[in-house]
Amino acid sequence: MSATTTRTVTNTHAPTTSTVSVSHLGGDRFEIEVRGHRIRVDQPEAMGGEDTAPTPTELFVASLASCSAFYARRYLSRHDLPVEGLRVETSYVMGKSPSRVAGFDVRVHLPAGVPESRHQALLAMIDRCTVHSTLTHEPDVSIALVP
């Protein structure tokens, strides 16, 4: 019989509460469930995992990149600017003591035809991305053990 460990993180500080559930699949593999969607995480083989999925840290960085892309696309669409070719690449540097992502470098590759006169407003919009705002305004985090 395989034991399943579930950790639920609930955001109690927002007007709406959302829940993400994480269940242990075996080894370093976990499955995340959010709003009926399932995503898996693992660790690279060099770290003892099976490398079947991204790491939680990679998903964290991907959250910033995809949120930035989403906000950029919304801005471009709202202003009838081209969106085809929009791409975001984000690199990151790990820190130690404590282990964490110490820095991000987000590069937004704009579609052809976006005038320079729109760049500052677009950057301001991307800065308001929910993930970016969370990183720049330290959230409250509580962790409880549930027997």
Coordinates of C-alpha atoms in Angstrom, one line a residue:
M1 CA 0.0 0.0 0.0
S2 CA 1.4 3.4 -1.0
A3 CA 1.1 6.2 1.4
T4 CA -0.2 9.5 0.1
T5 CA 1.0 12.7 1.7
T6 CA -1.0 15.8 0.9
R7 CA -0.1 19.4 1.6
T8 CA -2.7 22.0 1.1
V9 CA -1.8 25.7 0.9
T10 CA -4.7 28.0 1.3
N11 CA -4.5 31.7 0.7
T12 CA -6.4 33.2 3.6
H13 CA -5.3 36.8 3.1
A14 CA -7.1 37.5 -0.1
P15 CA -10.8 38.3 -0.7
T16 CA -11.1 34.9 -2.4
T17 CA -9.5 31.8 -1.1
S18 CA -7.9 29.3 -3.5
T19 CA -6.5 25.9 -2.7
V20 CA -3.7 24.0 -4.3
S21 CA -3.3 20.4 -3.3
V22 CA 0.0 18.4 -3.6
S23 CA 0.1 14.6 -3.3
H24 CA 3.2 12.3 -3.1
L25 CA 3.5 9.9 -6.0
G26 CA 6.7 8.1 -4.9
G27 CA 10.3 9.0 -4.7
D28 CA 10.7 12.8 -5.4
R29 CA 7.6 12.9 -7.6
F30 CA 4.5 14.8 -6.6
E31 CA 1.3 15.8 -8.3
I32 CA -0.2 19.2 -7.9
E33 CA -3.9 19.7 -8.4
V34 CA -5.5 23.1 -8.9
R35 CA -9.0 23.8 -10.2
G36 CA -9.1 20.3 -11.7
H37 CA -5.8 20.7 -13.5
R38 CA -2.9 18.3 -12.7
I39 CA 0.8 19.2 -12.9
R40 CA 3.7 17.0 -11.8
V41 CA 7.0 17.9 -10.3
D42 CA 10.2 15.8 -9.8
Q43 CA 13.9 16.3 -9.3
P44 CA 16.7 15.8 -11.7
E45 CA 18.5 12.4 -11.6
A46 CA 21.6 14.1 -10.2
M47 CA 19.5 15.2 -7.2
G48 CA 18.0 11.8 -6.6
G49 CA 14.8 12.1 -8.7
E50 CA 13.8 10.5 -12.0
D51 CA 13.7 13.8 -14.0
T52 CA 10.1 13.1 -15.2
A53 CA 8.9 16.7 -14.7
P54 CA 10.1 20.2 -13.8
T55 CA 11.3 20.9 -10.3
P56 CA 9.1 23.1 -8.0
T57 CA 11.7 25.9 -8.4
E58 CA 11.5 25.7 -12.2
L59 CA 7.7 26.0 -11.9
F60 CA 8.2 29.0 -9.6
V61 CA 10.3 30.7 -12.2
A62 CA 7.9 29.6 -14.9
S63 CA 5.1 31.2 -12.9
L64 CA 6.9 34.6 -13.1
A65 CA 7.7 34.2 -16.8
S66 CA 4.1 33.1 -17.8
C67 CA 2.5 35.8 -15.6
S68 CA 4.7 38.4 -17.3
A69 CA 3.7 37.0 -20.7
F70 CA 0.0 37.0 -19.8
Y71 CA 0.1 40.7 -18.7
A72 CA 2.1 41.7 -21.8
R73 CA -0.3 40.0 -24.1
R74 CA -3.3 41.6 -22.3
Y75 CA -1.7 45.0 -22.7
L76 CA -0.8 44.5 -26.4
S77 CA -4.3 43.2 -27.2
R78 CA -6.0 46.0 -25.3
H79 CA -4.1 48.5 -27.4
D80 CA -4.6 46.7 -30.7
L81 CA -0.9 45.9 -31.0
P82 CA 0.5 42.7 -32.5
V83 CA 0.9 39.7 -30.1
E84 CA 2.3 37.1 -32.6
G85 CA 5.9 36.3 -31.6
L86 CA 5.6 37.5 -28.0
R87 CA 7.9 35.4 -26.0
V88 CA 9.3 35.6 -22.4
E89 CA 12.6 34.0 -21.3
T90 CA 13.5 34.1 -17.6
S91 CA 16.8 33.0 -16.2
Y92 CA 17.5 32.7 -12.5
V93 CA 20.3 32.5 -10.0
M94 CA 20.1 30.3 -6.9
G95 CA 21.2 31.6 -3.5
K96 CA 22.4 29.8 -0.5
S97 CA 21.8 30.2 3.3
P98 CA 18.9 29.8 2.9
S99 CA 18.5 28.0 -0.4
R100 CA 16.3 30.2 -2.6
V101 CA 16.0 31.9 -5.9
A102 CA 18.3 34.9 -5.4
G103 CA 17.5 36.7 -8.6
F104 CA 15.6 36.7 -11.9
D105 CA 16.3 38.1 -15.3
V106 CA 13.0 38.4 -17.2
R107 CA 13.4 39.2 -20.9
V108 CA 10.3 40.0 -22.9
H109 CA 10.8 39.6 -26.6
L110 CA 8.3 41.9 -28.3
P111 CA 6.5 41.2 -31.5
A112 CA 7.5 43.2 -34.5
G113 CA 5.5 46.4 -34.8
V114 CA 5.3 47.4 -31.1
P115 CA 6.3 51.1 -31.1
E116 CA 8.9 52.3 -28.7
S117 CA 6.4 54.8 -27.4
R118 CA 4.5 51.9 -25.8
H119 CA 7.5 50.3 -24.1
Q120 CA 7.3 52.1 -20.7
A121 CA 3.6 51.5 -20.3
L122 CA 4.1 47.9 -21.2
L123 CA 6.8 47.5 -18.6
A124 CA 4.6 49.1 -16.0
M125 CA 1.8 46.7 -16.9
I126 CA 4.2 43.7 -16.6
D127 CA 5.4 45.0 -13.2
R128 CA 1.8 44.6 -12.0
C129 CA 1.7 40.9 -12.8
T130 CA 0.4 39.0 -9.7
V131 CA 3.5 36.8 -9.4
H132 CA 5.9 39.8 -9.7
S133 CA 3.8 41.8 -7.1
T134 CA 3.9 38.8 -4.8
L135 CA 7.7 38.7 -5.0
T136 CA 8.1 42.4 -4.4
H137 CA 5.6 42.6 -1.6
E138 CA 6.5 39.8 0.8
P139 CA 3.4 37.6 1.5
D140 CA 2.5 36.0 4.8
V141 CA 3.2 32.3 4.8
S142 CA 2.0 29.9 7.5
I143 CA 2.8 26.2 7.5
A144 CA 1.0 23.8 9.8
L145 CA 1.4 20.1 10.3
V146 CA -1.9 18.2 10.1
P147 CA -1.9 14.7 11.6

